mmCIF file of C-alpha atoms and ligand atoms in Angstrom:
data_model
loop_
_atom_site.group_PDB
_atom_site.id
_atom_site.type_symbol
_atom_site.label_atom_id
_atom_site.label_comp_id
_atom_site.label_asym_id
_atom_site.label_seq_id
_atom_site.Cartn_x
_atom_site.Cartn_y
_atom_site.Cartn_z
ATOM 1 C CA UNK A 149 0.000 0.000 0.000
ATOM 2 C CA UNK A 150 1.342 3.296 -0.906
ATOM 3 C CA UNK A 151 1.338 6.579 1.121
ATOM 4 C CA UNK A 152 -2.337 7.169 -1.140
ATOM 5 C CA UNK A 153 -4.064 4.679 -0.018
ATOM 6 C CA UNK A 154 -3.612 4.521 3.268
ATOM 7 C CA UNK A 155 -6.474 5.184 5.315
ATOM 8 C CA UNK A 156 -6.695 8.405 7.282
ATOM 9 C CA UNK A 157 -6.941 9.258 10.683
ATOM 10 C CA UNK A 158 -10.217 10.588 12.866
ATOM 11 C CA UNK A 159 -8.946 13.258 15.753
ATOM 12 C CA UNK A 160 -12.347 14.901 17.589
ATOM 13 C CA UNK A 161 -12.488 17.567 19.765
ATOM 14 C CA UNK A 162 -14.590 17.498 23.008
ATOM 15 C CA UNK A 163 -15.558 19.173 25.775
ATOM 16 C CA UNK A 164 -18.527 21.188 27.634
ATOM 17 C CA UNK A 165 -19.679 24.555 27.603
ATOM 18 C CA UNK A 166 -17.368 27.241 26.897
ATOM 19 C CA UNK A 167 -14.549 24.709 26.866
ATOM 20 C CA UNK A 168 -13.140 26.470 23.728
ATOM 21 C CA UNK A 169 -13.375 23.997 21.185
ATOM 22 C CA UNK A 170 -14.050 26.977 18.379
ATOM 23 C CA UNK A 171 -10.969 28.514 19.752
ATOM 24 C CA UNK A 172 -8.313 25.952 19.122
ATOM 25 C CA UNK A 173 -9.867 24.245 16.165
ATOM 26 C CA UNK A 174 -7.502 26.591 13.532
ATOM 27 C CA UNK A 175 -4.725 25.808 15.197
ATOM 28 C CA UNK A 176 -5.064 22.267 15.084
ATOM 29 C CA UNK A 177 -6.106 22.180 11.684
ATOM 30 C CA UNK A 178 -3.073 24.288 10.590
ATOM 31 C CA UNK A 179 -0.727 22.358 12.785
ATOM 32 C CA UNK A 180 -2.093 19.200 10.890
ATOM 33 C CA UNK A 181 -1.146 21.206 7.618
ATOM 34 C CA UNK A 182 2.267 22.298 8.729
ATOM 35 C CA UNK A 183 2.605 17.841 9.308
ATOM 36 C CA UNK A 184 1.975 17.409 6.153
ATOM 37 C CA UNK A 185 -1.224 15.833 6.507
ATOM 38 C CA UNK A 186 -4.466 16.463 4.145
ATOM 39 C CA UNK A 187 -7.087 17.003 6.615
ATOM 40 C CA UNK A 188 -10.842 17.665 6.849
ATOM 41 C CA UNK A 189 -12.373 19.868 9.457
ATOM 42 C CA UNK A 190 -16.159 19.295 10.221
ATOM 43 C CA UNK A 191 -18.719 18.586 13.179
ATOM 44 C CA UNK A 192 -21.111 16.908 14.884
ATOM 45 C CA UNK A 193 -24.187 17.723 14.775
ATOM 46 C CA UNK A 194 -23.705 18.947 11.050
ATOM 47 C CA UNK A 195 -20.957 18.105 8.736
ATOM 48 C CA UNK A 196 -23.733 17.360 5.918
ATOM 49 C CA UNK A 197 -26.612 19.590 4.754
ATOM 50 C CA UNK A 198 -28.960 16.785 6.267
ATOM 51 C CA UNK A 199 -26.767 16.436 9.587
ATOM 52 C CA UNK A 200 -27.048 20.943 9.593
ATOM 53 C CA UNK A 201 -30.964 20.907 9.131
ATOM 54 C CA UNK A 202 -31.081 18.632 11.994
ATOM 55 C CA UNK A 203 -28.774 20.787 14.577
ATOM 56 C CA UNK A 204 -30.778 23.810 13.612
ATOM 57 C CA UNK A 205 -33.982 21.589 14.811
ATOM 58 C CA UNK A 206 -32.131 20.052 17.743
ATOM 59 C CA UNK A 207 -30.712 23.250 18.972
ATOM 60 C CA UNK A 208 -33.863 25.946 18.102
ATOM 61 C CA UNK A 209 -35.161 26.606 21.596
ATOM 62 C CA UNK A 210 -38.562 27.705 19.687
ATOM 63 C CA UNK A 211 -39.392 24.109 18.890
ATOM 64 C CA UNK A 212 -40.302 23.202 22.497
ATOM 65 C CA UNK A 213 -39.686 20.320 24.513
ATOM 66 C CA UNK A 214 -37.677 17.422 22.795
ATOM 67 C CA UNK A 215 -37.576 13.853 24.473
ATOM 68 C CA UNK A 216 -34.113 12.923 25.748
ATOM 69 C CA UNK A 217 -35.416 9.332 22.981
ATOM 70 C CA UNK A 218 -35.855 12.200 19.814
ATOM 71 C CA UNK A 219 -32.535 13.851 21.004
ATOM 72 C CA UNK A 220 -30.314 10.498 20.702
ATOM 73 C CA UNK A 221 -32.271 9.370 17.738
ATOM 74 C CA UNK A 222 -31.309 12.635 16.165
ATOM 75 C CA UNK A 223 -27.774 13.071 16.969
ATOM 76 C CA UNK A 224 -27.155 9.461 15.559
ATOM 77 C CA UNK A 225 -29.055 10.136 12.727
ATOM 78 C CA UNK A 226 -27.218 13.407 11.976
ATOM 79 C CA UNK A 227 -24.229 11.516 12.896
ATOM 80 C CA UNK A 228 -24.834 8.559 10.437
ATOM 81 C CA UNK A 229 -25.328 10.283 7.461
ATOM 82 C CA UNK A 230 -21.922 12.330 8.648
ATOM 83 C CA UNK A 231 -19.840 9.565 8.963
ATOM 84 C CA UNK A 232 -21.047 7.819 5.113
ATOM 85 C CA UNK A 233 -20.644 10.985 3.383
ATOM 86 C CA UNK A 234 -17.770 12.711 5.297
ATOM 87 C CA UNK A 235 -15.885 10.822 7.343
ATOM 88 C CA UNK A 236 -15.707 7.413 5.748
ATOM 89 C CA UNK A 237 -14.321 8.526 2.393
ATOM 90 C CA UNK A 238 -12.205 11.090 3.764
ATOM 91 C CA UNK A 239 -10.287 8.106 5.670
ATOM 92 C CA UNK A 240 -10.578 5.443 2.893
ATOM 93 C CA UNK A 241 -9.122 8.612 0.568
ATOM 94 C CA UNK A 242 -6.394 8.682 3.208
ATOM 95 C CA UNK A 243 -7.333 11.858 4.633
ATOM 96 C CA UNK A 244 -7.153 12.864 7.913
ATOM 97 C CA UNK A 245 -10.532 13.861 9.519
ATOM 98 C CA UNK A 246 -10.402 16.881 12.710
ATOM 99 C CA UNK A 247 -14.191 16.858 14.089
ATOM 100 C CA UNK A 248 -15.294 19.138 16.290
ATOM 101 C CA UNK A 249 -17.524 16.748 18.628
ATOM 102 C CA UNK A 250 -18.433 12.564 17.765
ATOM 103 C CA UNK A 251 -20.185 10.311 19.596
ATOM 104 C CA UNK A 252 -18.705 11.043 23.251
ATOM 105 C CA UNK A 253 -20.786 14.135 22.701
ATOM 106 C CA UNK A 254 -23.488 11.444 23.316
ATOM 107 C CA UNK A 255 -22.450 9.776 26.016
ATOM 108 C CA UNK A 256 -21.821 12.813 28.061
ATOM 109 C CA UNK A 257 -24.842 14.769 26.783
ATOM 110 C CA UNK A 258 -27.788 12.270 26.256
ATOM 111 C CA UNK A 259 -25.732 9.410 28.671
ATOM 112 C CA UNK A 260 -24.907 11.196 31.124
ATOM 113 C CA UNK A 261 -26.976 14.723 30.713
ATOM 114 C CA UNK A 262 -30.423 13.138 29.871
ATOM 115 C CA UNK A 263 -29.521 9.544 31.584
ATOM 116 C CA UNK A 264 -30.336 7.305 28.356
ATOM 117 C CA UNK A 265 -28.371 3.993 28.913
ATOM 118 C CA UNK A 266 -25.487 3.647 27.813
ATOM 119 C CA UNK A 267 -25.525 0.224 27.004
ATOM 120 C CA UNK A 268 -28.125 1.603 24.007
ATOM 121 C CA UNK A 269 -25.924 4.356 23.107
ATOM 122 C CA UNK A 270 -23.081 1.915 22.652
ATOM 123 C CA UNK A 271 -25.838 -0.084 20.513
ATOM 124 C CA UNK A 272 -26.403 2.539 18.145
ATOM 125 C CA UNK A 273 -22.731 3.419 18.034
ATOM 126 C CA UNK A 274 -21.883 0.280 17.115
ATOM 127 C CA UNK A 275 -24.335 0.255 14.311
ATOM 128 C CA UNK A 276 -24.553 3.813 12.954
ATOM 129 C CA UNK A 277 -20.789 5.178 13.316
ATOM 130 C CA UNK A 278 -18.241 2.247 13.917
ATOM 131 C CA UNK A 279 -15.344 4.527 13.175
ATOM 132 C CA UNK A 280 -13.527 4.767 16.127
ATOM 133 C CA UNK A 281 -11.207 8.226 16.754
ATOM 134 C CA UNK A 282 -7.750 7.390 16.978
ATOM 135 C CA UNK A 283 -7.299 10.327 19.713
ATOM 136 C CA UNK A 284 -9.439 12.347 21.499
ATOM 137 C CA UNK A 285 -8.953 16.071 22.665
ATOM 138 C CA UNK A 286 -11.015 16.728 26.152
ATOM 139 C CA UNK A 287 -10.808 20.483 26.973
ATOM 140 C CA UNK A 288 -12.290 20.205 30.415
ATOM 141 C CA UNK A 289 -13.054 22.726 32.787
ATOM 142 C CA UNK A 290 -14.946 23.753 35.778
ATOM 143 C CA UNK A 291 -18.737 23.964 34.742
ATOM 144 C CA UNK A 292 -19.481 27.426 36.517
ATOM 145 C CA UNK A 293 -16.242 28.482 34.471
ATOM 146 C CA UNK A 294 -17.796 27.069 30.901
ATOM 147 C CA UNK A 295 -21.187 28.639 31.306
ATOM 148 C CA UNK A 296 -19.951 32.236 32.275
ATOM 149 C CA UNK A 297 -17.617 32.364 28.951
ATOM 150 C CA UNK A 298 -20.926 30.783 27.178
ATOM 151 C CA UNK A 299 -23.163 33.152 28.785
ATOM 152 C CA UNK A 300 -20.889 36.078 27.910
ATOM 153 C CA UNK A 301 -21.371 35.333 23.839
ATOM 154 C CA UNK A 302 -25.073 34.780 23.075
ATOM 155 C CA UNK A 303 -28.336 33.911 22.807
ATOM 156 C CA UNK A 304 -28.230 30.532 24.115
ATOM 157 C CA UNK A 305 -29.530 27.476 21.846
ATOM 158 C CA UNK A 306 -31.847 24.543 23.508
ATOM 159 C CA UNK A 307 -29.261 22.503 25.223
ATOM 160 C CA UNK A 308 -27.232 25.584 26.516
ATOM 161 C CA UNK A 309 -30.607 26.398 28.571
ATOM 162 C CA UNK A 310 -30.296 23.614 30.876
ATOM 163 C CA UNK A 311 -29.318 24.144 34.432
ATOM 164 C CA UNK A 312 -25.806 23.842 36.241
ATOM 165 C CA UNK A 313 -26.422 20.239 37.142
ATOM 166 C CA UNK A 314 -26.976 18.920 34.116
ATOM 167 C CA UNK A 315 -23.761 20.647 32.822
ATOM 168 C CA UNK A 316 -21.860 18.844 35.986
ATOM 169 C CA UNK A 317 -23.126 15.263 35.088
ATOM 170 C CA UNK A 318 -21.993 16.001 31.091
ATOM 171 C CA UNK A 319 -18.679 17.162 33.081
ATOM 172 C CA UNK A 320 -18.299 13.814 34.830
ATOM 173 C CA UNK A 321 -19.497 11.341 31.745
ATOM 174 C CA UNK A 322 -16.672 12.999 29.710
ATOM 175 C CA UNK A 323 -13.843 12.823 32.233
ATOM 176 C CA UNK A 324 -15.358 8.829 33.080
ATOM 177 C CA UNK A 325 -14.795 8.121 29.454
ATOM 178 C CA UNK A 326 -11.346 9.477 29.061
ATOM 179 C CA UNK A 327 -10.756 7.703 32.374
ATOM 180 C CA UNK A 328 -11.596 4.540 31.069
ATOM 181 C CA UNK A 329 -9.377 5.079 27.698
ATOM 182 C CA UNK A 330 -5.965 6.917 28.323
ATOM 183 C CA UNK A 331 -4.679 5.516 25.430
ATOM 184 C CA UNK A 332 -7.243 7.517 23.134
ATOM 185 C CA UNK A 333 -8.136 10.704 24.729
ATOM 186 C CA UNK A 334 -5.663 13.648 26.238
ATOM 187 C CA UNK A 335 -7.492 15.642 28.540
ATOM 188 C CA UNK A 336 -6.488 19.647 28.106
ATOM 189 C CA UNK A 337 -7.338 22.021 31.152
ATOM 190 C CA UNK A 338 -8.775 24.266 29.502
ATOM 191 C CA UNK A 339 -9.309 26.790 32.418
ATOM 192 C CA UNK A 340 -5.288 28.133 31.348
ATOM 193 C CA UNK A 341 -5.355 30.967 28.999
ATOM 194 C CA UNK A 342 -6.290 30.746 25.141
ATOM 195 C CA UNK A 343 -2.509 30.421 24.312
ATOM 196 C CA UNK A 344 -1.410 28.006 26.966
ATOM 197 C CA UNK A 345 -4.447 25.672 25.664
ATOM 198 C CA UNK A 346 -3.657 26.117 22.504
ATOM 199 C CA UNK A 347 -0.186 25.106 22.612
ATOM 200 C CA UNK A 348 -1.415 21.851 24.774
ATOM 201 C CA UNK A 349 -3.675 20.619 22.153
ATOM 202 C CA UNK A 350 -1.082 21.417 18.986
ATOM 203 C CA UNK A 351 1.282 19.520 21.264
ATOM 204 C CA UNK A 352 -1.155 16.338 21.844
ATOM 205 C CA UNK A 353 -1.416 16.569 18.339
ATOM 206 C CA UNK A 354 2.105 16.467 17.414
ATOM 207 C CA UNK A 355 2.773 13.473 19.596
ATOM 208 C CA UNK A 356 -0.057 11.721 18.274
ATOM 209 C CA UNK A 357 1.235 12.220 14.580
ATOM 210 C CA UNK A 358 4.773 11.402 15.433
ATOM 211 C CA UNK A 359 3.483 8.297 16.936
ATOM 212 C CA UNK A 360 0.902 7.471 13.786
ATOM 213 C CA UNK A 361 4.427 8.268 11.778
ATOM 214 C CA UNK A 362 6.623 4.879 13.773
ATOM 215 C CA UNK A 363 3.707 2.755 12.529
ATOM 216 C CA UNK A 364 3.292 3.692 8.871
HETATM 217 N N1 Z5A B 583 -24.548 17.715 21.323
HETATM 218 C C1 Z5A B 583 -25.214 16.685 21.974
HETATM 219 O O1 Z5A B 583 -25.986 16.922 22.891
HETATM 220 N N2 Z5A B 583 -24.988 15.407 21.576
HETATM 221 C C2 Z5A B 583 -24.167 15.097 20.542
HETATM 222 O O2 Z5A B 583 -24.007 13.916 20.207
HETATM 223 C C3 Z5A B 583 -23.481 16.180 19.887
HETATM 224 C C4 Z5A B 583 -23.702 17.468 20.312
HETATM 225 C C5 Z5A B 583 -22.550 15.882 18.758
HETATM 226 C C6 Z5A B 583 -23.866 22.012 19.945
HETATM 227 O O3 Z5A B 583 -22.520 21.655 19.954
HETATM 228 C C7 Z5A B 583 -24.614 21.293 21.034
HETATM 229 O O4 Z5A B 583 -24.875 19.939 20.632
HETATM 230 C C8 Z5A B 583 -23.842 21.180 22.309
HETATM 231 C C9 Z5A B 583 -23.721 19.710 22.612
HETATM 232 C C10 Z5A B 583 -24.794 19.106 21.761
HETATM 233 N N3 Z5A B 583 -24.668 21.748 23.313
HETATM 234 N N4 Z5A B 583 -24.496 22.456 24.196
HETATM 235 N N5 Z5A B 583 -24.606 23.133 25.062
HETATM 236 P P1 Z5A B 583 -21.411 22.731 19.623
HETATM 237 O O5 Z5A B 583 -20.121 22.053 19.872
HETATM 238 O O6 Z5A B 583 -21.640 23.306 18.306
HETATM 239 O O7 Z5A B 583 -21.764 23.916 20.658
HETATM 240 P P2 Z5A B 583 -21.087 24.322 21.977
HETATM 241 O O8 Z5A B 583 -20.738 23.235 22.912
HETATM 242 O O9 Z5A B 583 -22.007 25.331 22.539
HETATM 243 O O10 Z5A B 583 -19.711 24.809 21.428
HETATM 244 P P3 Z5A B 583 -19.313 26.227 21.092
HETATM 245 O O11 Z5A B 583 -20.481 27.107 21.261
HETATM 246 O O12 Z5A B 583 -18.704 26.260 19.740
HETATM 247 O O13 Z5A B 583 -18.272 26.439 22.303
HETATM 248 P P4 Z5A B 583 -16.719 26.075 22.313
HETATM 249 O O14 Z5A B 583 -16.274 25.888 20.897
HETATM 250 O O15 Z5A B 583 -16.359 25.020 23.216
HETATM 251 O O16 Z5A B 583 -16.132 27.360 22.913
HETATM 252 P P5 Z5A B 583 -15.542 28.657 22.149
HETATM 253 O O17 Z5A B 583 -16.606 29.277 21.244
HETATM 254 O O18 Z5A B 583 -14.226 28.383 21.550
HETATM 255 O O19 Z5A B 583 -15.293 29.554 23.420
HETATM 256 C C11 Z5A B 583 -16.370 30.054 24.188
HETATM 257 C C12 Z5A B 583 -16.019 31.465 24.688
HETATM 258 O O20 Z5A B 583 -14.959 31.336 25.622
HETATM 259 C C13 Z5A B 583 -15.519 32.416 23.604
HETATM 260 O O21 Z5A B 583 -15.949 33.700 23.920
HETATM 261 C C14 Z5A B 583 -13.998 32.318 23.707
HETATM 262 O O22 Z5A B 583 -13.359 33.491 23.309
HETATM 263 C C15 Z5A B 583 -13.829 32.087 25.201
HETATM 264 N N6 Z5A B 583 -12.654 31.240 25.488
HETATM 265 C C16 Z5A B 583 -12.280 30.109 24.855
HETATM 266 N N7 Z5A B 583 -11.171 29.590 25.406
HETATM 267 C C17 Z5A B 583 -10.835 30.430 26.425
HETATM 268 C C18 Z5A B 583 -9.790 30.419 27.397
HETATM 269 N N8 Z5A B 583 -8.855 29.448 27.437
HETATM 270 N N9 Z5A B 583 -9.774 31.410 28.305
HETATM 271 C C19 Z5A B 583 -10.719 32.383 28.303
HETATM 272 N N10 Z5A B 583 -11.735 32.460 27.410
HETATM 273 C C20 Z5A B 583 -11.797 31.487 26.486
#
């Protein structure tokens, strides 16, 4: 197999409110560049124009009360149709993939948020979007923290309504799943200034490439 054909890599980017995912995205995509690598920067929910027209429903406060069952349903569906027409031939074209949230966003959101079992998550991860990242950026930081950056930007969508608690137990599903799998995810405090989290998440990145790099 030559250096065309070999399948890409998927990196996602986690992490609550506020955590400044937006923030550091540019610099991970352009220290991805600066490696050499051909990558593709998207998210979750989105990435497709059926995966947008569902976060603009799933996020529109103005559409009422959505059952934590319809939330799932829709993030995987989004989610599916993300990972056939982005994410799968991206990798198979041997690009790199950089998404800004997967399915952890699920586990800590509708898991842990909304309580669905996980055991069913799991079930329609296993069905709908197989793809497993290869790493895993957390930027995690104290939930009061998150909200009063979030609160200082805008008008906030559905989810960002919910209360303080609800933000803690999305808090504690993410750091449980990067407990449970060092080897994937590197979790960033991302309470330190822009730069200083910046430079943490480039650097994550780096070692993860070099490391890619010993086993091509
Ligand atoms: N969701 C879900 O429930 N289930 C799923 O499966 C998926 C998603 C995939 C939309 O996601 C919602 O969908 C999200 C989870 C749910 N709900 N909520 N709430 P999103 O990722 O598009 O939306 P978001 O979480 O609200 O992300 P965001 O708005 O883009 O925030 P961010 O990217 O993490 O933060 P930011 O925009 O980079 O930074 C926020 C502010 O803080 C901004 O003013 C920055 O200038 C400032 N900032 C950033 N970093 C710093 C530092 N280090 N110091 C000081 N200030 C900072």
């Amino acid at each position: 197999m030559n250096a065309r054909t070999r399948r890409g890599t998927l990196i996602t980017l986690e992490g609550g409110e506020g955590a400044g995912k937006s923030t550091v995205l540019a610099a991970l995509r352009a220290r991805l560049v600066e490696r050499g690598i051909d990558v593709v920067v998207t998210r979750e929910p989105g990435g497709t124009p059926f995966g947008e027209a569902v976060r603009a429903l799933v996020l529109d406060p103005a559409r009422g009360e959505l059952c934590a069952e319809s939330e799932l349903l829709l993030m995987f569906a989004a989610r599916a149709q993300h990972v056939r027409e982005v994410i799968e031939p991206a990798l198979a074209a041997g690009r790199w993939v950089l998404s800004d949230r997967y399915t952890d966003a699920s586990y800590a959101y509708q898991g842990g948020g909304r309580g669905q079992p996980l055991a069913r998550i799991a079930e329609l991860e296993s069905w709908a979007a197989p793809i497993k990242p290869g790493l895993t950026l957390l930027l995690d930081l104290p939930v009061a923290d998150g909200l009063a950056r979030a609160g200082a930007r805008s008008e906030a969508d559905r989810i960002e309504r919910e209360t303080e608690d609800f933000f803690e137990r999305v808090r504690n599903a993410y750091r449980a799943r990067a407990a449970a799998d060092p080897e994937r995810f590197r979790v960033i405090d991302s309470s330190q200034p822009v730069d200083v989290v910046r430079v943490a998440a480039c650097a994550a990145v780096d070692a993860f490439v070099d490391r890619a790099g010993e086993f091509r």
